[in-house]
Amino acid sequence: MILVADSGSSKTDWMGYHNGETIKFSTPGINPYFLSEQEITKLISKNESLLQYADEVKEIYFFGAGCSSPDKHEVVSNGLSAVFDHAFISVDHDLLGSVYATCGNAEGLNCILGTGSNICYFDGKKIHDGHHGLGYVLGDEGSGTFFGKKVLLSYMYNKMPSNLAAEFKKSFPAEKEQIITNVYQKPFPNIYLAGFSRFMANHQDHPFIQDILRTGFQEFVDTNVKDYPKHKNVPCHFVGSIAYYYQETLISVLIENGIEPGKILQKPIEELFNFILNKEGIVPTSELKSKSIF
């Protein structure tokens, strides 16, 4: 059995190939900056549906946020190998996974706009990293955490229009002290802040929200996309819920900057899974049958 995983800080999407069928499931996010080897093992061990296949798994291809260095690869690999002790495990950065899903073997820019944000240039054979991916404290322009913080601050500083503020209070009744506790004292403040970005979904046509979106996407373009000399010569692909749900505004900002929009995927897992299976020569994707185990 082969497993392919695409992991962000919030959620991990998995697909497996077993007895002629594809299997789909999900687990909480696995990010080695926030989880130790033991915590990763414990997280996986809680999933009984996944454990039933543990002895049959022979290969795992894991692409995850925070997996950009050998020591972080080792954290994830060791955490997984404690459960899948018969498997060869490959761990790499989520950027590479999204490149496989969007660019395939073609040249292009690949961007992640989910809980966090990142970008790279792919020349058709290898990734060329820039100076980005600095995380939610220093960077993450245009991400869920970025927008969640903008929306939350506009409410707390009383800068949000009164009609929106009333709706925000209904959706997020937490008071200042509780918010500060969640941001500064509890784990995963990036995920907590990103949760506030969901408020934009039902109000994205409001001029105030549109301004936040356009300003945020423009900042991502200025800080990240324009850093690459070929940004006007190759398609610019995106992966992640923020890019997907607000793609109309995102595409508008890209076109205004002379950038060609490419694929915009909410989740890269299916395209990534098909790419890996084809790359490994395991099975033609046209022959795959699918089922979900939970």
CSV table of C-alpha atoms in Angstrom, one decimal, residues 16-276:
chain,number,residue,atom,x,y,z
A,16,GLY,CA,-3.8,5.8,-0.5
A,17,TYR,CA,-3.7,3.2,-3.2
A,18,HIS,CA,-4.7,-0.3,-1.9
A,19,ASN,CA,-6.0,-3.3,-3.9
A,20,GLY,CA,-6.9,-1.3,-7.0
A,21,GLU,CA,-8.7,1.4,-5.1
A,22,THR,CA,-7.8,4.9,-3.8
A,23,ILE,CA,-8.6,5.6,-0.2
A,24,LYS,CA,-9.2,9.2,1.1
A,25,PHE,CA,-9.0,10.5,4.7
A,26,SER,CA,-7.8,13.3,6.8
A,27,THR,CA,-6.1,14.0,10.1
A,28,PRO,CA,-5.2,17.1,12.0
A,29,GLY,CA,-2.2,19.1,10.6
A,30,ILE,CA,1.3,17.7,11.1
A,31,ASN,CA,3.8,20.6,11.3
A,32,PRO,CA,7.2,19.7,13.0
A,33,TYR,CA,7.6,23.3,14.2
A,34,PHE,CA,4.6,22.7,16.4
A,35,LEU,CA,4.6,19.0,17.1
A,36,SER,CA,7.3,16.7,18.4
A,37,GLU,CA,8.0,13.1,17.1
A,38,GLN,CA,6.0,11.7,20.0
A,39,GLU,CA,3.1,14.1,19.4
A,40,ILE,CA,3.0,13.1,15.7
A,41,THR,CA,2.9,9.4,16.7
A,42,LYS,CA,0.2,10.0,19.2
A,43,LEU,CA,-1.9,12.0,16.7
A,44,ILE,CA,-1.7,9.2,14.1
A,45,SER,CA,-2.3,6.5,16.7
A,46,LYS,CA,-5.7,8.1,17.6
A,47,ASN,CA,-7.0,7.4,14.1
A,48,GLU,CA,-8.4,3.8,14.2
A,49,SER,CA,-9.4,3.9,10.5
A,50,LEU,CA,-5.8,4.6,9.5
A,51,LEU,CA,-4.3,2.2,12.0
A,52,GLN,CA,-6.1,-0.8,10.4
A,53,TYR,CA,-3.8,-0.3,7.3
A,54,ALA,CA,-0.6,0.3,9.3
A,55,ASP,CA,1.1,-3.1,8.6
A,56,GLU,CA,0.2,-3.0,4.9
A,57,VAL,CA,1.7,0.4,4.2
A,58,LYS,CA,5.0,0.0,2.3
A,59,GLU,CA,5.6,3.6,1.1
A,60,ILE,CA,4.6,7.1,2.4
A,61,TYR,CA,5.2,10.3,0.5
A,62,PHE,CA,4.6,13.1,3.0
A,63,PHE,CA,4.6,16.8,1.9
A,64,GLY,CA,4.1,19.2,4.8
A,65,ALA,CA,4.3,22.8,6.0
A,66,GLY,CA,7.4,23.3,8.1
A,67,CYS,CA,9.2,20.4,6.4
A,68,SER,CA,11.9,22.6,4.8
A,69,SER,CA,15.0,21.2,6.5
A,70,PRO,CA,16.6,17.8,7.1
A,71,ASP,CA,16.0,18.0,10.9
A,72,LYS,CA,12.3,18.7,10.4
A,73,HIS,CA,12.1,15.9,7.9
A,74,GLU,CA,13.5,13.6,10.6
A,75,VAL,CA,10.9,14.7,13.2
A,76,VAL,CA,8.0,13.8,10.9
A,77,SER,CA,9.7,10.7,9.5
A,78,ASN,CA,10.4,9.3,13.0
A,79,GLY,CA,6.9,10.2,14.2
A,80,LEU,CA,5.4,8.3,11.3
A,81,SER,CA,7.8,5.4,11.4
A,82,ALA,CA,6.7,4.6,14.9
A,83,VAL,CA,3.3,3.7,13.5
A,84,PHE,CA,4.2,2.5,10.0
A,85,ASP,CA,7.2,0.5,10.9
A,86,HIS,CA,7.3,-1.5,7.6
A,87,ALA,CA,7.2,1.6,5.3
A,88,PHE,CA,9.7,3.6,3.4
A,89,ILE,CA,9.0,7.2,4.3
A,90,SER,CA,9.8,10.2,2.2
A,91,VAL,CA,9.3,13.7,3.8
A,92,ASP,CA,9.5,16.9,1.9
A,93,HIS,CA,8.2,20.5,1.9
A,94,ASP,CA,4.6,21.3,1.1
A,95,LEU,CA,5.8,23.6,-1.6
A,96,LEU,CA,7.2,20.6,-3.6
A,97,GLY,CA,3.9,18.8,-3.2
A,98,SER,CA,1.9,21.8,-4.5
A,99,VAL,CA,4.4,22.2,-7.4
A,100,TYR,CA,3.8,18.6,-8.4
A,101,ALA,CA,0.0,19.3,-8.2
A,102,THR,CA,0.0,22.6,-10.2
A,103,CYS,CA,3.1,22.7,-12.4
A,104,GLY,CA,3.6,19.0,-13.0
A,105,ASN,CA,6.7,19.1,-15.1
A,106,ALA,CA,6.2,22.6,-16.6
A,107,GLU,CA,7.8,25.9,-15.6
A,108,GLY,CA,5.8,28.2,-13.3
A,109,LEU,CA,5.4,30.0,-10.1
A,110,ASN,CA,3.7,28.1,-7.3
A,111,CYS,CA,2.0,29.9,-4.3
A,112,ILE,CA,0.4,28.6,-1.2
A,113,LEU,CA,-2.3,30.7,0.4
A,114,GLY,CA,-3.9,28.8,3.2
A,115,THR,CA,-3.4,29.1,7.0
A,116,GLY,CA,0.1,30.4,6.0
A,117,SER,CA,1.6,31.5,2.7
A,118,ASN,CA,4.7,30.7,0.6
A,119,ILE,CA,6.0,30.8,-2.9
A,120,CYS,CA,8.6,29.3,-5.2
A,121,TYR,CA,9.7,29.2,-8.8
A,122,PHE,CA,9.8,25.8,-10.6
A,123,ASP,CA,11.9,25.6,-13.7
A,124,GLY,CA,10.3,22.3,-14.8
A,125,LYS,CA,12.9,20.2,-13.0
A,126,LYS,CA,13.7,21.8,-9.7
A,127,ILE,CA,12.5,24.4,-7.2
A,128,HIS,CA,14.3,27.7,-6.8
A,129,ASP,CA,13.5,29.0,-3.3
A,130,GLY,CA,13.3,32.7,-2.6
A,131,HIS,CA,13.4,34.6,0.7
A,132,HIS,CA,9.9,33.8,1.8
A,133,GLY,CA,8.0,31.4,4.0
A,134,LEU,CA,8.9,33.4,7.2
A,135,GLY,CA,5.8,32.2,9.1
A,136,TYR,CA,2.9,34.1,10.7
A,137,VAL,CA,5.0,36.4,12.9
A,138,LEU,CA,7.3,37.8,10.2
A,139,GLY,CA,5.5,37.0,7.0
A,140,ASP,CA,2.6,34.9,5.7
A,141,GLU,CA,1.2,37.8,3.6
A,142,GLY,CA,-2.2,37.0,2.0
A,143,SER,CA,-2.7,34.0,4.2
A,144,GLY,CA,-5.6,33.0,6.5
A,145,THR,CA,-3.6,34.1,9.5
A,146,PHE,CA,-2.8,37.4,7.8
A,147,PHE,CA,-6.4,38.2,6.9
A,148,GLY,CA,-7.7,36.9,10.2
A,149,LYS,CA,-5.5,39.3,12.1
A,150,LYS,CA,-6.5,42.2,9.8
A,151,VAL,CA,-10.2,41.5,10.4
A,152,LEU,CA,-9.8,41.0,14.1
A,153,LEU,CA,-7.8,44.2,14.6
A,154,SER,CA,-10.3,46.2,12.5
A,155,TYR,CA,-13.0,45.1,14.9
A,156,MET,CA,-11.0,45.5,18.1
A,157,TYR,CA,-9.7,49.0,17.1
A,158,ASN,CA,-13.3,50.0,16.2
A,159,LYS,CA,-12.3,50.5,12.5
A,160,MET,CA,-14.9,48.1,11.1
A,161,PRO,CA,-18.2,49.5,9.8
A,162,SER,CA,-20.9,49.2,12.4
A,163,ASN,CA,-23.1,46.8,10.4
A,164,LEU,CA,-20.2,44.4,9.9
A,165,ALA,CA,-19.1,44.8,13.5
A,166,ALA,CA,-22.5,43.7,14.7
A,167,GLU,CA,-22.3,40.6,12.5
A,168,PHE,CA,-18.7,39.9,13.7
A,169,LYS,CA,-19.7,40.1,17.3
A,170,LYS,CA,-22.4,37.5,16.7
A,171,SER,CA,-19.9,35.2,14.9
A,172,PHE,CA,-17.1,35.7,17.4
A,173,PRO,CA,-18.4,36.7,20.8
A,174,ALA,CA,-15.0,36.4,22.6
A,175,GLU,CA,-13.9,39.3,24.7
A,176,LYS,CA,-10.5,41.0,24.6
A,177,GLU,CA,-9.0,39.0,27.5
A,178,GLN,CA,-10.0,35.7,26.0
A,179,ILE,CA,-8.6,36.7,22.6
A,180,ILE,CA,-5.2,37.8,24.1
A,181,THR,CA,-5.0,34.5,26.1
A,182,ASN,CA,-5.6,32.5,22.9
A,183,VAL,CA,-3.0,34.5,20.9
A,184,TYR,CA,-0.2,34.7,23.5
A,185,GLN,CA,-0.7,31.8,25.9
A,186,LYS,CA,-2.3,28.9,24.1
A,187,PRO,CA,-0.8,26.7,21.4
A,188,PHE,CA,-1.4,27.2,17.6
A,189,PRO,CA,-2.1,31.0,17.7
A,190,ASN,CA,-1.7,31.0,13.9
A,191,ILE,CA,-4.6,28.6,13.5
A,192,TYR,CA,-6.7,30.6,16.0
A,193,LEU,CA,-6.1,33.9,14.1
A,194,ALA,CA,-6.8,32.2,10.7
A,195,GLY,CA,-10.2,31.3,12.1
A,196,PHE,CA,-11.3,34.9,12.0
A,197,SER,CA,-10.7,35.1,8.2
A,198,ARG,CA,-13.8,32.9,7.7
A,199,PHE,CA,-15.8,36.0,8.5
A,200,MET,CA,-14.8,37.4,5.1
A,201,ALA,CA,-16.6,34.6,3.2
A,202,ASN,CA,-20.1,35.7,3.7
A,203,HIS,CA,-19.2,39.4,3.4
A,204,GLN,CA,-16.6,39.5,0.6
A,205,ASP,CA,-18.7,41.8,-1.6
A,206,HIS,CA,-18.7,44.4,1.2
A,207,PRO,CA,-16.4,47.3,0.2
A,208,PHE,CA,-14.6,47.1,3.5
A,209,ILE,CA,-13.8,43.4,3.1
A,210,GLN,CA,-13.0,43.9,-0.5
A,211,ASP,CA,-10.4,46.5,0.5
A,212,ILE,CA,-8.9,44.1,3.0
A,213,LEU,CA,-8.7,41.3,0.4
A,214,ARG,CA,-7.3,43.5,-2.4
A,215,THR,CA,-4.7,45.1,-0.1
A,216,GLY,CA,-3.6,41.7,1.3
A,217,PHE,CA,-3.3,40.1,-2.1
A,218,GLN,CA,-1.4,43.1,-3.4
A,219,GLU,CA,1.0,42.9,-0.5
A,220,PHE,CA,1.5,39.2,-1.3
A,221,VAL,CA,2.2,40.1,-5.0
A,222,ASP,CA,4.6,43.0,-4.1
A,223,THR,CA,6.5,41.1,-1.4
A,224,ASN,CA,6.5,37.6,-2.9
A,225,VAL,CA,5.5,37.3,-6.6
A,226,LYS,CA,7.4,40.3,-7.9
A,227,ASP,CA,10.6,39.0,-6.3
A,228,TYR,CA,10.9,36.6,-9.2
A,229,PRO,CA,12.3,38.1,-12.5
A,230,LYS,CA,10.1,35.8,-14.6
A,231,HIS,CA,6.8,36.6,-12.8
A,232,LYS,CA,5.3,38.1,-15.9
A,233,ASN,CA,6.5,35.3,-18.2
A,234,VAL,CA,5.2,32.2,-16.5
A,235,PRO,CA,1.8,31.2,-15.1
A,236,CYS,CA,1.3,31.8,-11.4
A,237,HIS,CA,-0.5,28.9,-9.7
A,238,PHE,CA,-2.1,28.8,-6.3
A,239,VAL,CA,-3.0,26.2,-3.7
A,240,GLY,CA,-5.0,26.8,-0.5
A,241,SER,CA,-8.5,27.8,0.8
A,242,ILE,CA,-7.8,31.5,0.8
A,243,ALA,CA,-6.8,31.5,-2.8
A,244,TYR,CA,-9.7,29.2,-3.7
A,245,TYR,CA,-12.5,31.0,-1.9
A,246,TYR,CA,-11.4,34.5,-2.8
A,247,GLN,CA,-10.1,33.7,-6.3
A,248,GLU,CA,-12.2,36.3,-8.1
A,249,THR,CA,-10.5,39.1,-6.2
A,250,LEU,CA,-7.1,37.3,-6.4
A,251,ILE,CA,-7.3,36.9,-10.1
A,252,SER,CA,-8.3,40.6,-10.5
A,253,VAL,CA,-5.2,41.7,-8.5
A,254,LEU,CA,-3.0,39.3,-10.6
A,255,ILE,CA,-4.3,40.7,-13.9
A,256,GLU,CA,-3.9,44.3,-12.8
A,257,ASN,CA,-0.2,43.5,-12.1
A,258,GLY,CA,0.3,41.8,-15.5
A,259,ILE,CA,0.6,38.3,-14.0
A,260,GLU,CA,-1.0,35.3,-15.7
A,261,PRO,CA,-3.2,33.3,-13.3
A,262,GLY,CA,-2.6,29.6,-13.4
A,263,LYS,CA,-4.4,26.7,-11.6
A,264,ILE,CA,-6.1,27.6,-8.3
A,265,LEU,CA,-6.7,24.5,-6.2
A,266,GLN,CA,-8.3,24.4,-2.8
A,267,LYS,CA,-6.5,21.2,-2.0
A,268,PRO,CA,-3.6,19.7,-4.1
A,269,ILE,CA,-4.0,16.1,-2.8
A,270,GLU,CA,-5.7,14.5,-5.8
A,271,GLU,CA,-3.4,16.1,-8.4
A,272,LEU,CA,-0.4,15.3,-6.1
A,273,PHE,CA,-1.5,11.7,-5.6
A,274,ASN,CA,-1.9,11.2,-9.3
A,275,PHE,CA,1.5,12.7,-10.1
A,276,ILE,CA,3.2,10.5,-7.5
